[in-house]
XYZ file of C-alpha atoms in Angstrom:
423
model
C 0.000 0.000 0.000
C 1.350 3.479 -0.893
C 2.471 5.528 2.134
C -0.038 8.272 1.327
C -2.947 5.799 1.377
C -1.650 4.319 4.633
C -1.542 7.753 6.279
C -5.014 8.590 4.998
C -6.412 5.447 6.591
C -5.066 6.446 10.012
C -5.845 10.146 9.694
C -9.393 9.731 10.929
C -8.122 8.716 14.354
C -6.835 12.244 14.876
C -9.980 14.056 13.841
C -10.928 14.023 17.526
C -9.702 17.201 19.255
C -6.796 16.518 21.585
C -5.875 13.128 20.129
C -2.671 14.390 18.535
C -1.573 16.149 21.733
C -1.895 13.132 24.060
C -0.329 10.863 21.437
C 2.786 13.018 21.041
C 3.142 13.539 24.793
C 2.816 9.825 25.456
C 5.358 9.121 22.737
C 8.099 10.850 24.763
C 7.426 8.722 27.830
C 7.292 5.503 25.867
C 10.528 6.341 24.071
C 12.144 6.688 27.489
C 10.852 3.260 28.513
C 12.323 1.686 25.383
C 15.740 3.159 26.212
C 15.954 1.830 29.747
C 16.824 -1.792 29.062
C 19.764 -1.229 26.731
C 20.962 1.786 28.749
C 21.084 -0.235 31.963
C 22.784 -3.226 30.323
C 25.485 -1.086 28.716
C 26.008 0.960 31.886
C 26.542 -2.035 34.144
C 28.497 -4.019 31.553
C 30.891 -1.081 31.152
C 31.166 0.063 34.767
C 30.884 -3.330 36.501
C 32.012 -5.671 33.707
C 29.182 -8.206 33.993
C 26.268 -9.016 31.721
C 24.901 -11.359 34.378
C 24.718 -8.496 36.886
C 23.072 -6.287 34.272
C 20.454 -8.932 33.546
C 19.573 -9.611 37.176
C 19.437 -5.918 38.133
C 17.137 -5.364 35.161
C 15.042 -8.305 36.321
C 14.704 -6.862 39.831
C 13.334 -3.602 38.482
C 10.968 -5.309 36.098
C 9.535 -7.529 38.846
C 8.816 -4.598 41.167
C 7.439 -2.701 38.194
C 5.113 -5.600 37.480
C 3.772 -5.291 41.019
C 3.553 -1.517 41.050
C 1.999 -1.083 37.631
C -1.365 -2.751 38.404
C -1.544 -0.828 41.697
C -1.033 2.398 39.798
C -3.608 1.250 37.249
C -6.149 0.716 40.006
C -5.428 4.202 41.349
C -5.845 5.637 37.858
C -9.228 3.926 37.478
C -10.278 5.295 40.863
C -8.851 8.834 40.800
C -8.127 9.588 37.145
C -5.049 9.576 34.945
C -3.771 13.082 35.672
C -4.030 12.887 39.464
C -1.902 9.729 39.531
C 0.555 10.225 36.653
C 2.035 13.496 37.908
C 3.214 12.385 41.388
C 4.258 8.995 40.022
C 6.474 10.557 37.358
C 8.098 12.958 39.817
C 8.772 10.194 42.334
C 10.240 7.839 39.740
C 13.036 10.269 38.876
C 14.502 10.002 42.408
C 15.649 6.334 42.496
C 16.860 6.631 38.892
C 19.242 9.411 39.880
C 20.241 7.418 42.960
C 21.187 4.461 40.762
C 23.443 6.617 38.611
C 25.144 7.984 41.720
C 25.668 4.480 43.148
C 27.279 3.315 39.916
C 29.428 6.410 39.716
C 30.601 6.142 43.333
C 31.262 2.404 43.191
C 28.593 1.464 45.722
C 27.959 -2.252 46.498
C 25.901 -4.281 44.047
C 22.937 -4.507 46.413
C 22.417 -0.744 46.123
C 21.938 -1.143 42.382
C 19.197 -3.717 42.951
C 17.522 -1.482 45.546
C 17.558 1.639 43.382
C 16.374 -0.036 40.205
C 13.704 -1.962 42.087
C 12.443 1.340 43.498
C 11.781 2.587 39.953
C 8.394 0.875 40.059
C 6.079 3.864 39.773
C 6.555 4.841 36.138
C 3.110 5.637 34.683
C 1.881 3.155 32.079
C 1.358 5.735 29.335
C 0.694 3.070 26.715
C -2.188 1.654 28.738
C -3.525 5.127 29.502
C -3.435 6.038 25.819
C -5.323 2.860 24.892
C -7.903 3.672 27.575
C -8.370 7.099 25.980
C -8.854 5.612 22.535
C -11.315 3.063 23.916
C -13.327 5.900 25.476
C -13.167 8.165 22.420
C -14.278 5.358 20.074
C -16.403 3.320 22.476
C -19.166 2.952 19.861
C -16.933 2.218 16.859
C -15.336 -1.235 16.786
C -13.397 -0.553 13.560
C -11.896 2.639 14.992
C -10.869 0.813 18.177
C -9.131 -1.870 16.106
C -7.358 0.824 14.103
C -6.373 2.672 17.298
C -5.034 -0.485 18.978
C -2.981 -1.246 15.875
C -1.659 2.309 15.798
C -0.729 2.155 19.479
C 1.151 -1.089 18.940
C 2.969 0.468 15.981
C 3.926 3.399 18.224
C 5.259 0.980 20.831
C 7.364 -0.697 18.196
C 8.510 2.635 16.775
C 9.752 3.567 20.233
C 11.481 0.237 20.669
C 12.996 0.727 17.224
C 14.398 4.189 17.936
C 14.985 3.841 21.690
C 17.726 1.187 21.701
C 19.565 2.931 18.866
C 19.429 6.273 20.690
C 20.422 4.646 23.983
C 23.381 2.827 22.442
C 24.501 6.001 20.680
C 24.371 8.035 23.882
C 26.085 5.361 25.974
C 28.913 4.755 23.518
C 29.457 8.268 22.135
C 29.052 10.281 25.361
C 29.181 8.184 28.522
C 27.623 4.938 29.794
C 25.413 7.017 32.112
C 24.047 9.203 29.298
C 21.349 6.749 28.212
C 19.615 6.623 31.581
C 19.981 10.373 32.115
C 18.214 11.133 28.840
C 15.573 8.439 29.327
C 14.770 9.765 32.807
C 14.353 13.285 31.462
C 12.157 12.173 28.579
C 10.052 9.920 30.796
C 9.285 12.598 33.353
C 8.587 15.264 30.725
C 6.381 12.986 28.656
C 4.300 11.872 31.637
C 3.727 15.450 32.800
C 2.723 16.608 29.318
C 0.431 13.601 28.904
C -1.276 14.312 32.219
C -1.859 17.904 31.122
C -4.144 16.745 28.269
C -7.317 16.748 30.334
C -10.018 16.982 27.671
C -9.343 13.490 26.290
C -8.997 11.848 29.701
C -11.688 9.199 30.307
C -14.167 10.376 32.947
C -14.470 8.536 36.216
C -17.656 6.486 36.767
C -20.352 8.524 38.443
C -21.016 7.142 41.965
C -24.500 6.712 43.310
C -25.524 8.500 46.536
C -24.418 5.467 48.561
C -20.971 5.515 46.898
C -21.431 2.556 44.574
C -20.862 2.592 40.840
C -24.134 2.995 38.954
C -23.302 1.506 35.559
C -23.400 -2.133 36.563
C -19.693 -2.604 36.249
C -18.205 -5.173 38.562
C -15.652 -4.758 41.313
C -12.767 -7.015 42.270
C -9.470 -7.911 40.661
C -9.379 -8.224 36.868
C -7.580 -11.535 37.377
C -10.907 -12.981 38.490
C -11.733 -13.203 34.766
C -10.486 -16.563 33.372
C -9.779 -15.142 29.931
C -7.538 -12.447 31.369
C -5.570 -15.049 33.298
C -4.915 -16.893 30.031
C -3.797 -13.673 28.382
C -1.496 -12.730 31.263
C 0.234 -16.125 31.212
C 0.599 -15.941 27.450
C 1.985 -12.415 27.719
C 4.413 -13.595 30.388
C 5.885 -16.114 27.948
C 5.880 -13.444 25.240
C 7.790 -11.133 27.574
C 10.436 -13.824 27.941
C 10.822 -13.638 24.175
C 11.491 -9.897 24.376
C 13.874 -10.012 27.348
C 15.913 -12.936 26.075
C 16.143 -11.488 22.560
C 17.410 -8.147 23.860
C 20.186 -9.500 26.092
C 21.194 -12.215 23.630
C 21.457 -9.749 20.758
C 23.613 -7.316 22.746
C 25.909 -10.149 23.826
C 26.053 -11.646 20.311
C 26.998 -8.321 18.723
C 29.609 -7.793 21.428
C 31.098 -11.230 20.755
C 31.491 -10.281 17.090
C 33.245 -7.071 18.087
C 30.363 -4.763 17.091
C 28.531 -4.001 20.324
C 27.394 -0.604 19.028
C 25.402 -2.436 16.322
C 23.195 -4.152 18.924
C 20.817 -1.201 19.083
C 20.309 -1.310 15.323
C 19.677 -5.059 15.424
C 17.029 -4.643 18.135
C 15.540 -1.795 16.125
C 15.028 -4.190 13.215
C 12.910 -6.459 15.423
C 10.750 -3.480 16.336
C 10.667 -2.304 12.715
C 9.238 -5.627 11.569
C 6.565 -5.436 14.249
C 5.825 -1.770 13.484
C 5.226 -2.429 9.789
C 3.108 -5.488 10.566
C 1.072 -3.519 13.116
C 0.275 -0.670 10.720
C -0.798 -3.067 7.979
C -2.795 -5.205 10.427
C -4.818 -2.157 11.453
C -6.048 -1.730 7.885
C -7.550 -5.207 7.817
C -11.190 -5.645 8.706
C -11.393 -8.283 11.467
C -13.306 -11.294 10.163
C -12.621 -14.040 12.663
C -13.234 -13.978 16.388
C -10.491 -12.243 18.393
C -9.644 -15.458 20.234
C -8.939 -17.231 16.949
C -6.893 -14.277 15.699
C -4.873 -14.351 18.900
C -4.093 -18.061 18.553
C -3.032 -17.514 14.952
C -0.707 -14.687 15.957
C 0.947 -16.697 18.741
C 1.437 -19.664 16.401
C 3.055 -17.414 13.792
C 5.321 -15.923 16.457
C 6.465 -19.389 17.545
C 7.284 -20.256 13.942
C 9.277 -17.176 12.943
C 11.386 -17.194 16.120
C 13.089 -20.327 14.878
C 14.873 -18.093 12.346
C 17.102 -16.193 14.830
C 17.905 -19.496 16.540
C 19.097 -20.992 13.274
C 21.102 -17.859 12.450
C 22.702 -17.686 15.904
C 23.664 -21.346 16.064
C 25.010 -21.104 12.527
C 27.299 -18.215 13.427
C 25.607 -15.802 11.022
C 27.005 -12.323 10.533
C 25.206 -9.160 11.573
C 23.594 -8.605 8.158
C 21.932 -12.029 8.079
C 20.955 -11.766 11.719
C 19.352 -8.369 11.058
C 17.194 -9.824 8.286
C 15.920 -12.714 10.382
C 15.294 -10.462 13.384
C 13.162 -8.189 11.195
C 11.205 -11.241 10.013
C 10.841 -12.460 13.592
C 9.304 -9.151 14.606
C 6.483 -9.292 12.073
C 4.383 -11.703 14.135
C 4.572 -9.657 17.335
C 2.261 -6.732 16.572
C -0.795 -8.703 15.362
C -0.531 -10.858 18.478
C -0.271 -7.914 20.842
C -3.002 -5.884 19.087
C -5.457 -8.761 19.320
C -4.419 -9.477 22.905
C -5.111 -5.889 23.981
C -8.414 -6.004 22.124
C -9.345 -9.070 24.138
C -8.420 -7.280 27.372
C -10.784 -4.441 26.473
C -13.563 -6.902 25.637
C -13.121 -8.916 28.811
C -13.234 -5.979 31.230
C -15.582 -3.064 31.901
C -14.292 0.404 31.096
C -13.942 1.122 34.796
C -11.123 -1.456 34.970
C -9.360 -0.704 31.694
C -6.253 0.861 33.201
C -5.818 -1.811 35.863
C -6.574 -4.620 33.439
C -4.141 -3.398 30.829
C -1.541 -2.817 33.548
C -1.998 -6.417 34.700
C -1.521 -7.595 31.110
C 1.592 -5.463 30.681
C 2.861 -6.731 34.042
C 2.733 -10.244 32.659
C 4.976 -9.066 29.826
C 7.267 -7.283 32.282
C 7.707 -10.361 34.490
C 8.483 -12.368 31.382
C 11.021 -9.789 30.240
C 12.749 -9.987 33.616
C 12.922 -13.770 33.515
C 14.093 -13.801 29.912
C 16.734 -11.139 30.586
C 18.100 -12.951 33.628
C 18.267 -16.300 31.839
C 19.813 -14.792 28.722
C 22.421 -12.938 30.779
C 23.517 -16.180 32.378
C 23.587 -18.020 29.051
C 25.582 -15.189 27.448
C 28.270 -15.566 30.129
C 28.612 -19.360 29.914
C 27.609 -20.494 26.425
C 28.673 -20.054 22.823
C 27.361 -16.789 21.260
C 24.004 -17.388 19.613
C 22.934 -20.175 21.966
C 20.747 -17.702 23.830
C 18.359 -17.503 20.873
C 17.033 -20.874 22.000
C 15.365 -19.013 24.887
C 12.989 -16.811 22.826
C 12.166 -19.737 20.551
C 11.262 -21.907 23.537
C 9.306 -19.102 25.200
C 7.232 -18.559 22.052
C 6.413 -22.266 21.961
C 5.356 -22.033 25.628
C 3.098 -19.062 24.803
C 1.416 -21.115 22.101
C 0.800 -24.023 24.474
C -0.754 -21.693 27.078
C -2.997 -20.015 24.516
C -4.138 -23.378 23.177
C -4.885 -24.651 26.682
C -7.022 -21.589 27.446
C -8.619 -21.109 24.025
C -12.090 -21.854 25.418
C -11.980 -18.742 27.604
C -10.657 -16.587 24.767
C -13.388 -17.746 22.412
C -15.998 -17.165 25.101
C -14.832 -13.563 25.375
C -15.330 -12.998 21.680
C -18.729 -14.655 21.733
C -19.834 -12.527 24.689
C -18.674 -9.353 22.918
C -20.595 -10.283 19.764
C -23.661 -11.019 21.836
C -23.463 -7.666 23.588
C -23.180 -5.878 20.257
C -26.219 -7.734 18.937
C -28.258 -6.794 22.000
C -27.158 -3.161 21.716
C -28.076 -3.068 18.041
C -31.545 -4.446 18.712
C -32.348 -1.898 21.436
């Protein structure tokens, strides 16, 4: 499809006043998030000389983030995006600066774990943006599909540019430069995003006795079986991301081209970004549960390519091609997964539910990063690509085991639309 036609198809999303402003503001914060992983790995590998330490410190922060993110999401659903994002963003800058000081001053390793683990209050701007789109286009299924695809493409765009920018800053200026810039961008982006009040989803109107009046349920989103299936699948998918990142950095370093690692990771994101934009133009025909299973199966298949390239000792050019191909199955899977989250939960729990889903990814990233760091230190370069391939196969098994709950979600959504249309 010509680029002009592609842009025209997405232009209607931004006809809503304020949509462009919250999208651009959120883009800064998400770019910062995409820089953190590579920035931390390079910083600790350079200053402390250990990929294993870098992987486990990263894992510690991701685990605490996985706990803090749903709590923040619940607060956002209760008090609103702006009232929570501002103090969270300001707080999060403090332990980040403390980490940089500890590294600079040669503090013990445990201080690095403590500081990075304390960075658990970063606002989930991606989830907040999806909640805004869901509210703005609550009566238009096609627009929601297009918006979810666009948001996934933005995520991938950030993870395409972020690692490259982080690697450039860390290698050209100083190992600390990546985290300094990411912290500045993250805080600025969150504050600007929170300032866009007119597109913020309204809070549910309470009844005189304090209860919600729209019939939406209370309790944890994990009480929904379909969401539990999605979270476990996302956890395995997160292992794909974490293991791929650490393995690629270590592989490029082993070939004597560590600075090229950011570009290689950008190719993974580029493949997903292109696939996400094209996927948004398709009119969904099959049930979302079936689409999700198809996406996970495709992801498991294409991730065999980096494994073959790594074990075969491929050069950076070949590895870049297969990493781009491996990324193409990610976006359709994630877009459909987030669509299922929105269908499974009432609007009142969107932020918490999406935070829980993202937390599954985050926990998986931490596990994948820790495992890949250990493998990178003790195995032949390229062996680590067995981890994302195995994790993708695990994601497929989980999705297949829980397919009944995913199909039930799609059937319930179709039934609700039919009832609404008949009223």
